[in-house]
XYZ file of C-alpha atoms in Angstrom:
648
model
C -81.752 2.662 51.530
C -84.786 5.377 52.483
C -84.352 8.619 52.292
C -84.810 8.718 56.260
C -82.084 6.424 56.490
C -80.175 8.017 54.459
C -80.561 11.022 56.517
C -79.603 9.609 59.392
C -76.172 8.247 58.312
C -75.205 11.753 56.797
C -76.538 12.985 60.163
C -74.339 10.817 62.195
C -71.262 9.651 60.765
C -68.382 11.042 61.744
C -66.738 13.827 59.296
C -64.372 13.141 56.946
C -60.554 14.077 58.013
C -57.064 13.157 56.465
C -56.472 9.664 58.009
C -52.916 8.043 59.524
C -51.998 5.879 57.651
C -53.414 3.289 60.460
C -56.786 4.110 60.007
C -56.408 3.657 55.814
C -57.933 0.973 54.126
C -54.859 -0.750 53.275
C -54.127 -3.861 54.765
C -50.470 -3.740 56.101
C -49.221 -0.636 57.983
C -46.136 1.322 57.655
C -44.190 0.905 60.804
C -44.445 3.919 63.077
C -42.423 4.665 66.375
C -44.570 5.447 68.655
C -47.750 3.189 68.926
C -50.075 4.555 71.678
C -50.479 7.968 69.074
C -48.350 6.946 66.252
C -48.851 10.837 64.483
C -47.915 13.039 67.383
C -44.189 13.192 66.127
C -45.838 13.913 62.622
C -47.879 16.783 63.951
C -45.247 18.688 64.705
C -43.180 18.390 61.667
C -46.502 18.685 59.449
C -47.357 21.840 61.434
C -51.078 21.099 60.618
C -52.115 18.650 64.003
C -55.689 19.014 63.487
C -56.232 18.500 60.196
C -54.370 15.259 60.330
C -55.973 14.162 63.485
C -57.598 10.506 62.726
C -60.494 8.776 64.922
C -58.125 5.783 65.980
C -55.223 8.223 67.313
C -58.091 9.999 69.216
C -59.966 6.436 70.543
C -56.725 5.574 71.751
C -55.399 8.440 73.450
C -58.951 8.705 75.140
C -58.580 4.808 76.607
C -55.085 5.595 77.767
C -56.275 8.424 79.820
C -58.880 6.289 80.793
C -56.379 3.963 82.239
C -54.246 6.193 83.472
C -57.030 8.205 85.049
C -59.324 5.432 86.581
C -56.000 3.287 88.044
C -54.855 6.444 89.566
C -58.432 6.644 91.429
C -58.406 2.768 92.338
C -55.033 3.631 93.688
C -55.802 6.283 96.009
C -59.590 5.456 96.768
C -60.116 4.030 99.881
C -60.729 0.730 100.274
C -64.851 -0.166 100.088
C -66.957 -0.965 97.637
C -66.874 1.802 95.062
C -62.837 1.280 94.859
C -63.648 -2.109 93.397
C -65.952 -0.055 90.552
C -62.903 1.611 90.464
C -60.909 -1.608 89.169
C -62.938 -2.982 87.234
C -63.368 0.805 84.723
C -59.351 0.583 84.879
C -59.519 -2.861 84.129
C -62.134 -2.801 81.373
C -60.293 1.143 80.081
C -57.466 -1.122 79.958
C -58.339 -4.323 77.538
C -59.983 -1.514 75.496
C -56.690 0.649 74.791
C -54.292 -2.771 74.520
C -57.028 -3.946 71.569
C -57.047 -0.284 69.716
C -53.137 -0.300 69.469
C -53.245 -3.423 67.783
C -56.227 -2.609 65.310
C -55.332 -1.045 61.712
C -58.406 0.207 60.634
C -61.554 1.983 62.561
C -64.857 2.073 61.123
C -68.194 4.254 61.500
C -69.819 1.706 64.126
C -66.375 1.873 65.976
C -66.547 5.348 66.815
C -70.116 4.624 68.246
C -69.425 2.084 70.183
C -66.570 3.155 71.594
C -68.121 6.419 72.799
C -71.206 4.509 73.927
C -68.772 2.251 76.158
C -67.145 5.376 77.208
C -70.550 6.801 78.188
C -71.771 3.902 79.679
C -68.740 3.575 82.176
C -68.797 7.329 83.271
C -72.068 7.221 83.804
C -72.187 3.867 86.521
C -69.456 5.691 88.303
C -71.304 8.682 88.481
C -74.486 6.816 89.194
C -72.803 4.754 91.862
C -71.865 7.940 93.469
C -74.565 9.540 93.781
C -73.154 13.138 94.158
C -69.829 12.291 96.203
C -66.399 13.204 95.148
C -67.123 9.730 93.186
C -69.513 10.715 91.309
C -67.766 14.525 90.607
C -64.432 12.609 89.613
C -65.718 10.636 87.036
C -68.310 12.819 85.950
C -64.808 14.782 84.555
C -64.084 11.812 82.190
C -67.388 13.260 80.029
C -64.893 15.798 78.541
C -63.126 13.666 76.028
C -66.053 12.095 75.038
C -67.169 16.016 74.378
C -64.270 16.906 72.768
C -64.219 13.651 70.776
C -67.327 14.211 69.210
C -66.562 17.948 68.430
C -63.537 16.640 66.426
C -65.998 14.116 64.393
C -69.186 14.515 64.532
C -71.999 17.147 62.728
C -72.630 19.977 65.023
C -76.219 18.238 65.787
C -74.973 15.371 66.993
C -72.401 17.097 69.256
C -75.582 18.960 70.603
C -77.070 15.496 71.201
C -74.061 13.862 72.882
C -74.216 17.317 75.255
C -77.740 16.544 75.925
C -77.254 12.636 77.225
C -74.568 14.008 79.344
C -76.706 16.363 80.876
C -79.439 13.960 81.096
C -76.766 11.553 82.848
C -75.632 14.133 84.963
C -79.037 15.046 86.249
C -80.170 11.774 87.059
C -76.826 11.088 89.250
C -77.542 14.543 90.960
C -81.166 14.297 91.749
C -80.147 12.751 95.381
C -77.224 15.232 96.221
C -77.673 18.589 96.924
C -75.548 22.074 98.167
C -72.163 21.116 96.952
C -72.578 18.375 95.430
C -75.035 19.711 93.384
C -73.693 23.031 92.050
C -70.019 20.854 91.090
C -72.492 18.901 88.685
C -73.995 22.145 87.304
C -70.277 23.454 87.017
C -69.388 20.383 85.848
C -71.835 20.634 82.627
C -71.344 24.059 81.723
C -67.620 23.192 81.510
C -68.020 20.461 79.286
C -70.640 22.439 76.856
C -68.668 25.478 76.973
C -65.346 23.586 75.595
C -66.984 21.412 72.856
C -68.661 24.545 71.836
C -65.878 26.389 72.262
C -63.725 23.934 70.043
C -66.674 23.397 67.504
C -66.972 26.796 66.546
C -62.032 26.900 66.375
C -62.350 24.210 64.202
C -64.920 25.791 61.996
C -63.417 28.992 62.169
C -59.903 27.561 61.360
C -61.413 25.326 59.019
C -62.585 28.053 57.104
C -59.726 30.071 57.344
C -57.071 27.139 56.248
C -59.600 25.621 53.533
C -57.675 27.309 50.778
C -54.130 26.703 52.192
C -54.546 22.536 53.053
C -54.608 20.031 50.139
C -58.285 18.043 51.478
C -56.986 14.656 50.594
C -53.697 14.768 52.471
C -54.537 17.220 54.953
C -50.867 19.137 54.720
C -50.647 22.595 53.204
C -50.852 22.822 49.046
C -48.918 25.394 47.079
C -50.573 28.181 48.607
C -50.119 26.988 51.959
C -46.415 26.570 51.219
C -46.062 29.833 49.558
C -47.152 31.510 52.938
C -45.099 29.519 54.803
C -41.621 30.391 52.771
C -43.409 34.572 52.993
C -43.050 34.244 56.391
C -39.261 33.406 56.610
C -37.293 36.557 58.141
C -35.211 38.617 55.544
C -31.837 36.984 56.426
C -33.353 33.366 57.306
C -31.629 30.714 54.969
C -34.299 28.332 53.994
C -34.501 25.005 52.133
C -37.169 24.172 49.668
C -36.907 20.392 49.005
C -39.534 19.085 46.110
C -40.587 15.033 46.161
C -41.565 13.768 43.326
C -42.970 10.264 44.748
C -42.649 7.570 42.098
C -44.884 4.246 41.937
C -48.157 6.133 43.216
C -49.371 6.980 40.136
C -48.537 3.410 38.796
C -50.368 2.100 41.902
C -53.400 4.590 41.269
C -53.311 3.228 37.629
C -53.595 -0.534 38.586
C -55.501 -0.371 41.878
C -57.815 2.228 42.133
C -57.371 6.461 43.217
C -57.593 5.425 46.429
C -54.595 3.024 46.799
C -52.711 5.918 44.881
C -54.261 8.597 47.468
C -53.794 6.621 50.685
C -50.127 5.514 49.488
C -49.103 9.248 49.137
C -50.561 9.360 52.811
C -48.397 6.566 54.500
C -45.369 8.288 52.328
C -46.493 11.850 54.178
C -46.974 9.802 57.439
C -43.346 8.259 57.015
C -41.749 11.504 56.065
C -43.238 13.284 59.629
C -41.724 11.318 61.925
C -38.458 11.619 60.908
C -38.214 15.488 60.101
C -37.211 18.143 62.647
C -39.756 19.449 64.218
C -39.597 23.587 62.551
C -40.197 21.207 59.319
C -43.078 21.927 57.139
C -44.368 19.374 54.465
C -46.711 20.068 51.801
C -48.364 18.970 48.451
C -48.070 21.020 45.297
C -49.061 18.749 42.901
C -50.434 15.457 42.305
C -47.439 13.116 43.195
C -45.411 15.859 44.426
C -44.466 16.730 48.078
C -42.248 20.023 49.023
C -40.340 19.550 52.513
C -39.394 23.366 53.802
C -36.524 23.367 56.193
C -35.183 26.812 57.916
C -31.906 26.053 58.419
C -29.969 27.062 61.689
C -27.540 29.442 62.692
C -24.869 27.242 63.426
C -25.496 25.542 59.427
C -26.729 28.696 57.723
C -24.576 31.633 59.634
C -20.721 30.944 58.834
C -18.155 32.162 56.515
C -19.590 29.949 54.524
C -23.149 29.958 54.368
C -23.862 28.422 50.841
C -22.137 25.567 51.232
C -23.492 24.826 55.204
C -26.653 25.205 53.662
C -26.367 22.651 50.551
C -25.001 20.230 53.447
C -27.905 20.914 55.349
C -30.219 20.096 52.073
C -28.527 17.032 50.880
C -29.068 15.563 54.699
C -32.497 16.502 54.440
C -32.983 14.809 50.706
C -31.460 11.661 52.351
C -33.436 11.484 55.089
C -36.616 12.342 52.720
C -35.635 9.531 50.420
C -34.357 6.803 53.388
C -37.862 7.255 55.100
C -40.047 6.511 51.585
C -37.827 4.166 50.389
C -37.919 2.316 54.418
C -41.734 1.852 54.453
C -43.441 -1.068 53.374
C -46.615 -0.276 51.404
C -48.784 -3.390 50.533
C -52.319 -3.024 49.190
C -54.219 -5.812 49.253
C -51.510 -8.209 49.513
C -49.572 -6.594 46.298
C -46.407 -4.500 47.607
C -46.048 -1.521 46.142
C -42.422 0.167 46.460
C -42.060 3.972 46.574
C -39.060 5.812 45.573
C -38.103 9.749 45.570
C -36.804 12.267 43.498
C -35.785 15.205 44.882
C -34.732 19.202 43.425
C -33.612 21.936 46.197
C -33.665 25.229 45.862
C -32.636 27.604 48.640
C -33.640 31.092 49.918
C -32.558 33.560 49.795
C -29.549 32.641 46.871
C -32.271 30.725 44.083
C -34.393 33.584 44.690
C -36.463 35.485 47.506
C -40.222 34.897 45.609
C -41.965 31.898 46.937
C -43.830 30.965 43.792
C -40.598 31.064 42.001
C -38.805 29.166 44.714
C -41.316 26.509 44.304
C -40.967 26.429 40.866
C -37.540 26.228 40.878
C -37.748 23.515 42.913
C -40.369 21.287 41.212
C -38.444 22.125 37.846
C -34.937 20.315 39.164
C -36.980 17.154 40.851
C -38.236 16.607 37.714
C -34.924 16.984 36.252
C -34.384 14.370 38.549
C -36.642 11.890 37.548
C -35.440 12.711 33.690
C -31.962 12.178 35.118
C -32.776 8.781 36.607
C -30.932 10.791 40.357
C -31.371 10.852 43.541
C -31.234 14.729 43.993
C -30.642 17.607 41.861
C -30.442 21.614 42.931
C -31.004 24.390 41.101
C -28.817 25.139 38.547
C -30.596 27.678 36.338
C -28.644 26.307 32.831
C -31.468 26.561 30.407
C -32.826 23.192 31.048
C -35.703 24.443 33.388
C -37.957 27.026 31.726
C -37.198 30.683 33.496
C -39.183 33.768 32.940
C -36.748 35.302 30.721
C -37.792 31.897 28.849
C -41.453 32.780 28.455
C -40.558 36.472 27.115
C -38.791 34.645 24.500
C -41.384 32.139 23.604
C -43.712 35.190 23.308
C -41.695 36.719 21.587
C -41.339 33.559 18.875
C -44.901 33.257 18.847
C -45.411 36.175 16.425
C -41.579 36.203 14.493
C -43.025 34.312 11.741
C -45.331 37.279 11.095
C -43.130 40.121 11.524
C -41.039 39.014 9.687
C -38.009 37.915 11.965
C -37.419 34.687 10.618
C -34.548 33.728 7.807
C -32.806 30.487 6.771
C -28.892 30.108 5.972
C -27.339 26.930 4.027
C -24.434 25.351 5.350
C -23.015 23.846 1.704
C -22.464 19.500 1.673
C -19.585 18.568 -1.019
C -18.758 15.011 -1.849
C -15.569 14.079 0.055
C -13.454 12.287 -2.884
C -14.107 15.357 -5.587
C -15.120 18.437 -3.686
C -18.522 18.733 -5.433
C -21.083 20.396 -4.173
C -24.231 17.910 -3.688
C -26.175 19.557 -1.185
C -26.825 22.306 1.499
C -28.873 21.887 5.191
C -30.987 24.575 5.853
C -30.764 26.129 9.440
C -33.353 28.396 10.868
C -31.832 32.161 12.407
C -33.895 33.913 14.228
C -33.208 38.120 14.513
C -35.322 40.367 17.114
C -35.312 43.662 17.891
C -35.738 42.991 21.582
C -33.283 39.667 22.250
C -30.990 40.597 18.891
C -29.483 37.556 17.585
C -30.556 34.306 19.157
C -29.161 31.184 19.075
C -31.236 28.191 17.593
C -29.965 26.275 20.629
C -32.070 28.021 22.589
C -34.990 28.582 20.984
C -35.365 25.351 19.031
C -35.598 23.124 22.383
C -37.665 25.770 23.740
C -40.359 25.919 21.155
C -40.141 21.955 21.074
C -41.260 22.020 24.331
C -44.349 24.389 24.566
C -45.638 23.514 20.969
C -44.333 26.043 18.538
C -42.026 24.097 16.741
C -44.846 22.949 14.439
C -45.470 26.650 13.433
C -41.608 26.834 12.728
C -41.459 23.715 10.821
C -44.634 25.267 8.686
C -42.196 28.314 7.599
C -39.339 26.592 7.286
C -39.856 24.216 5.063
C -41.620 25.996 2.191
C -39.139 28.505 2.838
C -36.343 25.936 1.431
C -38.141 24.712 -1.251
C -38.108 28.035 -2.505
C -35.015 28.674 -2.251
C -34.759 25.555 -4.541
C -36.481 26.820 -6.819
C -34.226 29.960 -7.424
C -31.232 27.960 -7.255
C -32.774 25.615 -10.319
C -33.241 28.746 -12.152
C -29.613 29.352 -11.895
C -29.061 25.674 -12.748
C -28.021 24.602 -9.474
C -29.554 21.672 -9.154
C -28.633 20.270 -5.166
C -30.275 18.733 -2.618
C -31.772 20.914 0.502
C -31.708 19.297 3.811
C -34.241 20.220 6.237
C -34.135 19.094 9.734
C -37.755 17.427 11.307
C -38.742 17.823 14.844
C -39.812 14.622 16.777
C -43.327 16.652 17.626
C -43.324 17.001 13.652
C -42.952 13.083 12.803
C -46.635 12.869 14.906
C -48.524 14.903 11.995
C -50.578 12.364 10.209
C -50.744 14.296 7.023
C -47.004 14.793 7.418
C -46.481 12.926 3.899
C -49.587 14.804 2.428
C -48.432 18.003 3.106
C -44.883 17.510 1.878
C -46.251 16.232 -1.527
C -48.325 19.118 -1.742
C -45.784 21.655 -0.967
C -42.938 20.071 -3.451
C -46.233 19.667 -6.161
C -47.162 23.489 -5.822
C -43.312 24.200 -6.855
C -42.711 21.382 -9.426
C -40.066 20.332 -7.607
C -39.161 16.846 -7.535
C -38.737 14.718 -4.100
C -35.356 13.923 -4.582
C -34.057 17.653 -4.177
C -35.324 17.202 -0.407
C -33.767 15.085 2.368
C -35.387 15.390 6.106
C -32.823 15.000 8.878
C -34.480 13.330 11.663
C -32.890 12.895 15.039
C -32.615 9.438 16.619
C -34.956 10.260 19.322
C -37.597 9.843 16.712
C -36.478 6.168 16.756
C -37.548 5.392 19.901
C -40.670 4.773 18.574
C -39.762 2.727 15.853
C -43.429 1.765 14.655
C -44.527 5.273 14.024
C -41.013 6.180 12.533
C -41.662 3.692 10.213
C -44.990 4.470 9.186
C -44.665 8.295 9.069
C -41.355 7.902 6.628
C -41.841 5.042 4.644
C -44.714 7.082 2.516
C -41.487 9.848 1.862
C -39.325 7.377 0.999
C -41.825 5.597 -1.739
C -42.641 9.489 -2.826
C -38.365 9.983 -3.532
C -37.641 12.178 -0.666
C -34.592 10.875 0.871
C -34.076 10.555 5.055
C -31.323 11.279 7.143
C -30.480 10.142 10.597
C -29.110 13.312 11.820
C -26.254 13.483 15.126
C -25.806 9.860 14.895
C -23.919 8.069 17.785
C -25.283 10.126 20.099
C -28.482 8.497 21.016
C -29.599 4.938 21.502
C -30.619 3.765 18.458
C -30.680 0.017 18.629
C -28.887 -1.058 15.440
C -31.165 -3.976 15.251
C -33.568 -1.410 14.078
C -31.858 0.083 11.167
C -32.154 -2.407 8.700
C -36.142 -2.087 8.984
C -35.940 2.197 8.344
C -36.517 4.034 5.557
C -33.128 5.503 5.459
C -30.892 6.951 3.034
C -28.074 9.054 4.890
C -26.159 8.342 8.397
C -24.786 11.698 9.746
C -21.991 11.306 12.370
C -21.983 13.568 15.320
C -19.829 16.324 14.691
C -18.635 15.979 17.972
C -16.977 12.427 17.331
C -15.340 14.266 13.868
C -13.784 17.288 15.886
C -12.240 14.270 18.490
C -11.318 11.591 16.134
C -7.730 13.249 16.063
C -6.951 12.551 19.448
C -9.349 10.260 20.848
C -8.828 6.825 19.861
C -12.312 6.067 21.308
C -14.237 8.601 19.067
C -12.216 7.683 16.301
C -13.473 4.405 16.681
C -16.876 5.665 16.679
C -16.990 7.359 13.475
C -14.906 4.671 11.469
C -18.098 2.161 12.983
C -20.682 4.539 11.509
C -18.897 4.613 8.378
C -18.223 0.869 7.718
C -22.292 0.816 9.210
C -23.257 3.016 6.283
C -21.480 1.381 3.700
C -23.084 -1.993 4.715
C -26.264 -0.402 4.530
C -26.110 0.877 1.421
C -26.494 4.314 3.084
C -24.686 7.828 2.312
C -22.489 8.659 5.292
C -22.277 12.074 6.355
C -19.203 13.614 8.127
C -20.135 17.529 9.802
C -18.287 19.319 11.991
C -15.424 19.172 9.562
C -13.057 22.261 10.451
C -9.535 21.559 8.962
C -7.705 20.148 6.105
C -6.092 17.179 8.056
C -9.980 16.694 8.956
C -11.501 16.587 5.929
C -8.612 14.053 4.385
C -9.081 11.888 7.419
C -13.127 11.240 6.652
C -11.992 10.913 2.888
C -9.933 8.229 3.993
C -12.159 6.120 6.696
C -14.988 5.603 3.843
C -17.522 9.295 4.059
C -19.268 9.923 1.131
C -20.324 13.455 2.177
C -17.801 16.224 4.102
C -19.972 19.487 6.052
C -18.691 21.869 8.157
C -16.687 25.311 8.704
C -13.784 24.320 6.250
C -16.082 23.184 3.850
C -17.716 26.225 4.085
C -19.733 28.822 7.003
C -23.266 28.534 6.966
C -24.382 31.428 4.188
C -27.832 32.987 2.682
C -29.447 30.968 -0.572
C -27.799 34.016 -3.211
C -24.845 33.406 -1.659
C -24.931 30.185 -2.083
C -25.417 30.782 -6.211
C -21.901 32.374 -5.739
C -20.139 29.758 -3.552
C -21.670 27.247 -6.051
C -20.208 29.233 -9.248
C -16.573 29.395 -8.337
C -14.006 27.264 -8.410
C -14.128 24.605 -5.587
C -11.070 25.448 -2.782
C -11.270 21.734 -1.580
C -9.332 19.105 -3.227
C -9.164 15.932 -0.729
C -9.214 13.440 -3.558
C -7.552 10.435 -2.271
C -7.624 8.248 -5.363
């Protein structure tokens, strides 16, 4: 291509806008309800009309004016020959809008030739009149094609399409003159002062809304939302609906960014023609649409407001998730289904902030999607990360330095004798700030944003020493020490573990790693990251067992040396018949194996005898003995054992 012609297209074709879904370059089109202008329902509930305006929509809106417009002349024109000109412009403006409704795509020579026919047959009728009320009449039908080119052309061209309707204007008006004349001259200005009047609105807005619309949808992004929620009155009960869309990014994968983009689109498209129209849909992230809702009086104003306005949410997460789940999407023959998970969060009670209110409501659709649900609201329960969450993080981030950090041992005995074998380290964490927290919190929270590796790097060391003091008392037990998932990943995991048990002298066998069965999951890493530890003597333990989904299948094939029961199962077996069930399964398991089987969560006497009895090797919890610091344990180790559940 030469660089003049290459000029010339980027003088010339048409600008870029969000498309409809039926002017995407997909082959089959989602069914919409009203053909003639298939996104004026969508318009209203998208609240952006034209940023989603497409050329099609436009080209046939124009035609059906032009039909409307040139049938009403032939109609009332009186009978000669200009009223069968008439006709035939109805007749042609007619076979033009009937093909447009049933095209699916429109392309650069399209718009061209559409607005050239659209040119041509203004200009005959104006030619043909030579200055009558003719020729005045249909001069008038030069303002969509004005308008038109505003909407999608460069400014240049819009100059130039001004100028041939001038030019076509003068040449019908040499003949006339007086009145006839001066409508024509009136005639022009009108139709250069509103293109240039829209031109310079739709640069204007353009500029003003460029940092508030998502460019590839053409529907507000996270900022544009955000201003949308600040604008809500002080009492106005609001719903904040968040979509995640799944199968786009699976289609973007296999077929191309586009197919993912213009999918999203036909899922927007969908979504607008069935909401309300005070309903505002945007994008804040890649596959993720937010749907705000005010809710009315008569839902949001009674006794019982909350409730009115959860019904109102659920309705609108239905009709959200009936409408994407409706549409057919097919890209090149391959159909694609879309379905939607959705998280609500509601003004003012989850909050007042719009950022937060988004976040809120992003968080609980992707609790969705982790859920495998429909719809979930917020709950604020710890699983979504809050901002009391981040102070706590940053607070984490430096305990190791100052200090904050200490480990307790929660003593193991052997179940038949009472002996002490072994003690499981578990990380405490005190701050001056939060006080005591729990390791349920923290733990999951550090896993999360990365920190847990920075724990693990204290921790451990930190209960090898403690084995070392306790073998200079002549203690000589095994530490457990529980392993993060995001741990396992370290491919010097076995290096470093050599390296910290060779710095001490310590042998392998005084450490056993509890890994949870998460790990599993992956059972070709599991295997390679472990099987090194188990070859160097440290033992591994599966820790919470039975409440995962291991496949047993895989057991046989890991590196395993210890089975540890849920201690939830333990603390039901006495009056659960189905838990007790459970834990006399992982027993017989272990045994089969050749594996030590673990019982915690052991609280009482009756307990403890009971896991004697069903076949556990290995009794931890509260009766046994509370969680204590490594010189206690010297003590607890020294005296006389309290626990006799011998059974032989």
């Amino acid at each position: 291509m030469s660089r003049a012609q290459a000029s010339w297209r980027r003088w010339a074709t048409p600008i870029p806008v969000a498309s409809s879904a039926t002017s995407a370059p997909l082959r089959s089109r989602a069914p919409v309800r009203n053909r003639l202008f298939p996104k004026t329902r969508s318009w209203f509930a998208l609240d952006a009309p034209i940023a989603l305006l497409s050329p099609l929509s436009v080209l046939r809106l124009m035609f059906a004016l032009a039909t409307a417009g040139w049938s009403a002349a032939a109609a009332l024109w009186p009978s000669g020959e200009h009223r069968l000109w008439v006709v035939g412009l109805a007749a042609g403006a007619l076979c033009a809008w009937v093909a447009l409704l049933e095209v699916g795509r429109v392309l650069v020579v399209w718009c061209w030739a559409l607005s050239a026919l659209w040119i041509a047959q203004v200009s005959l009728l104006v030619w043909l009149g030579h200055g009558t009320g003719l020729s005045v009449a249909a001069a008038a039908f030069y303002v969509p094609v004005g308008v038109f080119a505003a909407l999608f052309f460069p400014f240049r061209l819009v100059v130039a399409c001004q100028g041939a309707i001038a030019l076509s204007l003068w040449a019908a008006g040499v003949g006339p003159t007086g009145v006839g004349r001066a409508a024509f001259v009136a005639l022009f200005a009108t139709i250069c002062l509103s293109t240039a009047a829209l031109t310079v609105s739709l640069c204007n807005k353009s500029i003003r809304r460029v940092a508030t619309i998502d460019p590839e949808t053409g529907i507000p992004n996270g900022l544009g939302l955000a201003r949308r929620i600040d604008e809500r009155g002080e009492s106005e009960v609001m719903v904040i609906l968040a979509v995640l869309v799944r199968g786009v990014d699976s289609a973007r994968e296999a077929l191309g960014y586009q197919a993912g983009a213009e999918l999203l689109r036909r899922a927007i498209e969908n979504v607008g023609q069935v909401l309300p129209p005070n309903t505002t849909i945007g994008r804040a992230e890649v596959d993720e649409l937010v749907v705000i809702m005010p809710v009315p009086e008569s839902d949001g104003g009674t006794n019982d407001a909350p409730a009115d306005a959860m019904s109102a949410s659920a309705r609108l997460a239905g009709t959200v998730e009936r409408a994407v789940a409706a549409g057919r999407y097919s890209v090149d023959g391959v159909e694609v289904a879309l379905r939607t998970h959705g998280g609500i969060a509601i003004a003012p009670w989850d909050g007042l902030d719009a950022a937060e209110l988004l976040r809120r409501a992003s968080l609980s659709a992707k609790q969705a999607l982790a859920d495998g649900v429909d719809v979930v609201s917020w709950l604020g329960d710890g699983r979504t990360l809050t901002a009391g969450d981040l102070g706590l993080l940053a607070e984490l981030s430096g305990a190791v330095e100052r200090g904050e950090l200490s480990l307790v041992f929660q003593p193991q005995v052997e179940a038949r004798t009472g002996t002490l074998v072994g003690a499981e380290a578990l990380l405490r964490w005190t701050n001056p700030t939060h006080g005591s927290v729990s390791p349920s919190l923290f733990i999951p929270l550090a896993e999360r944003l990365g920190l847990i590796d920075r724990l693990t790097d204290w921790v451990l060391p930190s209960a090898l020493d403690a084995q070392v003091s306790w073998r200079r008392a002549g203690i000589c037990i095994s530490s457990s020490v529980n392993l993060s998932p995001v741990t396992l990943t370290r491919h010097d995991l076995a290096e470093w573990i050599a390296a910290e048990l060779g710095a001490r002298n310590l042998p392998p066998g005084c450490l056993t790693l509890e890994i949870t069965e998460t790990v599993l999951a992956d059972l070709t890493q599991a295997i390679t990251r472990l099987e090194p530890l188990r070859e160097m003597g440290v033992r591994i333990a599966v820790d919470d067992f039975g409440s995962g989904y291991t496949s047993l299948s895989s057991l046989p094939g890991l590196p395993l040396g210890e089975l540890k029961v849920d201690q939830q199962f333990v603390r039901r077996a006495a009056t659960s018949p189905n838990d007790l069930a459970i834990v006399r399964t992982v027993a017989e398991l272990a045994s089969r194996l050749g594996l030590v089987a673990v019982a915690e969560g052991v609280e009482a006497p009756e307990c403890a005898q009971h896991m004697a009895s069903i076949g556990y090797d290995v009794l931890q919890g509260y009766f046994v003995a509370r969680p204590m610091r490594g010189d206690e344990l010297v003590e607890f180790a020294r005296r006389p054992m309290p626990l006799d559940v011998a059974i032989g």
